[in-house]
């Protein structure tokens, strides 16, 4: 495991100093920057691509959730807050932990340990699955990155494969067969006809006709009632 790169975001200098001091005692982590507000955070995240954010839920110019919405939610995040009201909303995102002020050194250390355990589990799971797959493209087979796949859609006995680049491929395998072959740490069955790549989920919301997942390529998919419990596990 390489050193975890951390960006600290928040206007509370005392809190930033506490996090800074705790991270510096952790050999596996390195601070690559600090930001006072959301605008700075968005620029730093896009430029530096940190592994982990320590970020306040309420910033001077926007919320921490606004920051994640504007950066594609690619970072794991430890939220810090003065009040517990936004705990449930925080776990709609890629949240490692939610720390209520005043925080203690052991709270920050526990959050770092939780991230490390999640990372190791993710790496072990990913190692068992290929990073690229071959798909039919006319009379040829094309190699595509599995991470670029946004979702799979059942098409009778076949399955359509969609990518973040708006490409569509047709697999001769059914969606249930594909579900057994892909990384469950990355892909989630949300409907009898759909499997989505969780890293490409932009938001989850309730509509008049049910609960929906919106992907980064602006595709919206209804979650099947039977699959709602699996989706809710993402909040934990």
XYZ file of C-alpha atoms in Angstrom:
236
model
C 0.000 0.000 0.000
C 1.445 3.394 -1.024
C 1.230 6.329 1.363
C -2.306 7.666 1.607
C -2.478 11.239 0.294
C -4.723 13.489 2.383
C -6.275 16.891 1.733
C -7.667 18.820 4.718
C -10.631 21.111 3.997
C -12.208 23.499 6.490
C -12.153 26.969 7.998
C -11.594 25.745 11.556
C -7.852 26.190 12.096
C -7.956 24.352 15.439
C -9.545 21.327 13.768
C -7.097 21.443 10.869
C -4.184 21.562 13.299
C -5.509 18.583 15.227
C -5.869 16.538 12.042
C -2.467 17.692 10.823
C -0.769 16.599 14.020
C -2.431 13.193 14.033
C -1.703 12.475 10.368
C 1.972 13.388 10.766
C 2.283 10.629 13.376
C 1.007 8.083 10.851
C 3.824 6.823 8.618
C 1.428 5.498 5.967
C -0.173 8.928 5.358
C 0.976 12.247 3.940
C -0.790 15.634 3.810
C -0.650 17.125 0.308
C -2.580 20.320 1.016
C -5.029 22.338 3.104
C -7.970 24.487 1.977
C -10.114 27.063 3.755
C -13.169 26.884 1.498
C -15.010 24.817 -1.078
C -13.725 26.651 -4.137
C -10.131 25.956 -3.158
C -11.027 22.346 -2.346
C -12.523 21.703 -5.780
C -9.407 23.037 -7.497
C -7.052 21.064 -5.241
C -9.010 17.816 -5.616
C -9.025 18.037 -9.410
C -5.331 18.891 -9.501
C -3.909 16.693 -6.734
C -6.382 13.756 -6.723
C -6.037 12.932 -2.999
C -6.938 9.490 -1.685
C -8.742 10.844 1.367
C -10.366 14.111 2.426
C -10.861 15.391 5.948
C -13.596 17.946 5.253
C -16.059 20.045 7.216
C -19.698 19.656 6.207
C -20.228 23.434 6.344
C -17.703 25.652 4.548
C -17.774 29.423 4.108
C -18.867 29.325 0.459
C -20.646 25.947 0.082
C -21.155 22.629 1.814
C -18.780 19.712 1.741
C -21.447 17.842 -0.225
C -21.331 20.564 -2.902
C -17.576 20.003 -3.165
C -18.071 16.291 -3.800
C -20.822 16.955 -6.338
C -18.452 19.223 -8.263
C -15.568 16.744 -8.264
C -17.383 13.514 -9.168
C -17.156 12.022 -5.647
C -13.991 10.153 -6.502
C -12.427 10.737 -3.067
C -13.077 8.933 0.147
C -13.962 11.430 2.854
C -14.002 11.824 6.611
C -16.540 14.524 7.424
C -16.145 16.764 10.468
C -19.100 18.685 11.856
C -20.340 20.565 14.899
C -23.814 18.990 14.734
C -25.054 15.459 13.915
C -27.956 16.514 11.649
C -26.215 15.613 8.393
C -24.931 12.167 9.340
C -27.440 10.310 7.153
C -26.807 12.563 4.172
C -23.047 12.134 4.576
C -23.301 8.399 4.065
C -24.934 8.897 0.674
C -21.369 9.714 -0.363
C -18.092 7.790 -0.201
C -17.853 8.478 3.515
C -15.325 6.670 5.707
C -16.357 8.325 8.979
C -18.288 11.253 10.461
C -16.562 13.038 13.353
C -18.405 15.391 15.676
C -16.502 18.305 17.192
C -14.747 18.571 19.517
C -12.686 15.704 18.119
C -9.960 13.823 19.948
C -6.715 12.442 18.556
C -8.045 8.907 18.989
C -11.126 9.764 16.880
C -8.951 10.883 13.976
C -6.632 7.893 14.392
C -9.663 5.559 14.341
C -10.892 7.172 11.101
C -7.468 6.677 9.492
C -7.445 3.048 10.621
C -10.934 2.535 9.201
C -9.785 3.885 5.833
C -6.703 1.619 5.874
C -8.816 -1.466 6.584
C -11.256 -0.512 3.809
C -8.377 0.020 1.366
C -6.791 -3.374 2.086
C -10.149 -5.112 1.705
C -10.748 -3.325 -1.592
C -7.292 -4.223 -2.942
C -7.684 -7.899 -2.042
C -11.067 -8.047 -3.752
C -9.846 -6.226 -6.858
C -6.834 -8.526 -7.241
C -9.118 -11.462 -7.996
C -10.723 -9.719 -10.983
C -9.222 -8.435 -14.277
C -8.749 -4.709 -14.849
C -9.546 -5.097 -18.548
C -11.983 -7.256 -20.510
C -12.407 -8.079 -24.196
C -15.704 -7.134 -25.827
C -17.024 -7.771 -29.317
C -16.637 -4.793 -31.637
C -17.759 -5.839 -35.092
C -15.480 -8.648 -36.231
C -12.822 -7.747 -33.683
C -12.403 -7.953 -29.939
C -11.696 -4.647 -28.200
C -9.988 -4.283 -24.822
C -11.752 -1.910 -22.425
C -11.077 -0.910 -18.835
C -13.531 -2.458 -16.389
C -13.438 0.796 -14.399
C -14.844 2.621 -17.469
C -18.010 0.494 -17.457
C -20.906 2.455 -15.957
C -23.554 -0.260 -16.088
C -24.838 -3.469 -17.625
C -28.356 -3.818 -19.016
C -30.088 -7.123 -19.734
C -31.256 -7.608 -23.326
C -33.146 -10.922 -23.224
C -30.431 -13.614 -23.371
C -27.737 -10.996 -24.017
C -26.326 -8.046 -22.059
C -25.480 -4.520 -23.172
C -22.314 -3.001 -21.708
C -22.201 0.793 -21.320
C -19.078 2.886 -20.672
C -18.400 6.369 -19.371
C -17.290 7.275 -22.929
C -20.837 6.650 -24.243
C -19.799 3.404 -25.912
C -22.180 0.431 -26.018
C -21.188 -3.194 -26.558
C -23.270 -6.360 -26.705
C -22.235 -9.442 -24.752
C -23.566 -12.871 -25.702
C -23.806 -13.752 -21.998
C -26.861 -13.120 -19.834
C -26.729 -10.583 -17.018
C -26.881 -13.228 -14.252
C -23.801 -14.945 -15.691
C -21.972 -11.609 -15.894
C -22.894 -10.786 -12.293
C -20.933 -13.860 -11.143
C -17.842 -12.824 -13.122
C -17.437 -9.180 -12.061
C -16.033 -7.620 -8.896
C -18.807 -7.312 -6.267
C -16.783 -4.583 -4.551
C -17.234 -2.452 -7.683
C -20.531 -3.568 -9.218
C -23.985 -3.748 -7.642
C -27.172 -5.381 -8.956
C -29.949 -2.824 -8.484
C -32.628 -4.324 -10.726
C -33.291 -7.634 -12.457
C -32.149 -5.910 -15.665
C -29.351 -3.647 -14.346
C -25.955 -3.840 -12.685
C -24.188 -0.521 -11.964
C -20.604 0.445 -11.272
C -20.790 2.063 -7.821
C -17.842 4.369 -8.577
C -19.961 6.041 -11.271
C -23.000 6.700 -9.065
C -23.685 10.445 -8.901
C -26.707 10.399 -6.613
C -29.597 8.376 -5.260
C -33.035 9.934 -4.962
C -36.711 9.162 -4.497
C -39.190 9.990 -7.251
C -42.937 9.599 -7.646
C -42.553 6.121 -9.111
C -39.775 4.771 -6.885
C -36.123 5.154 -5.948
C -33.550 5.956 -8.614
C -29.785 5.970 -9.108
C -28.236 8.619 -11.363
C -24.864 7.896 -12.958
C -22.158 10.350 -14.003
C -23.092 9.911 -17.683
C -26.603 11.245 -16.856
C -28.238 7.797 -17.023
C -30.990 7.303 -14.434
C -32.051 3.794 -13.396
C -34.940 2.694 -11.210
C -33.948 0.478 -8.284
C -35.963 -2.725 -8.052
C -37.787 -3.157 -4.760
C -36.102 -6.508 -4.194
C -32.661 -4.891 -4.513
C -33.230 -1.913 -2.180
C -31.673 -3.650 0.873
C -28.413 -4.158 -1.052
C -28.362 -0.503 -2.074
C -28.991 0.612 1.519
C -25.883 -1.283 2.620
C -23.873 1.354 0.770
C -24.892 3.790 3.521
C -23.020 1.845 6.189
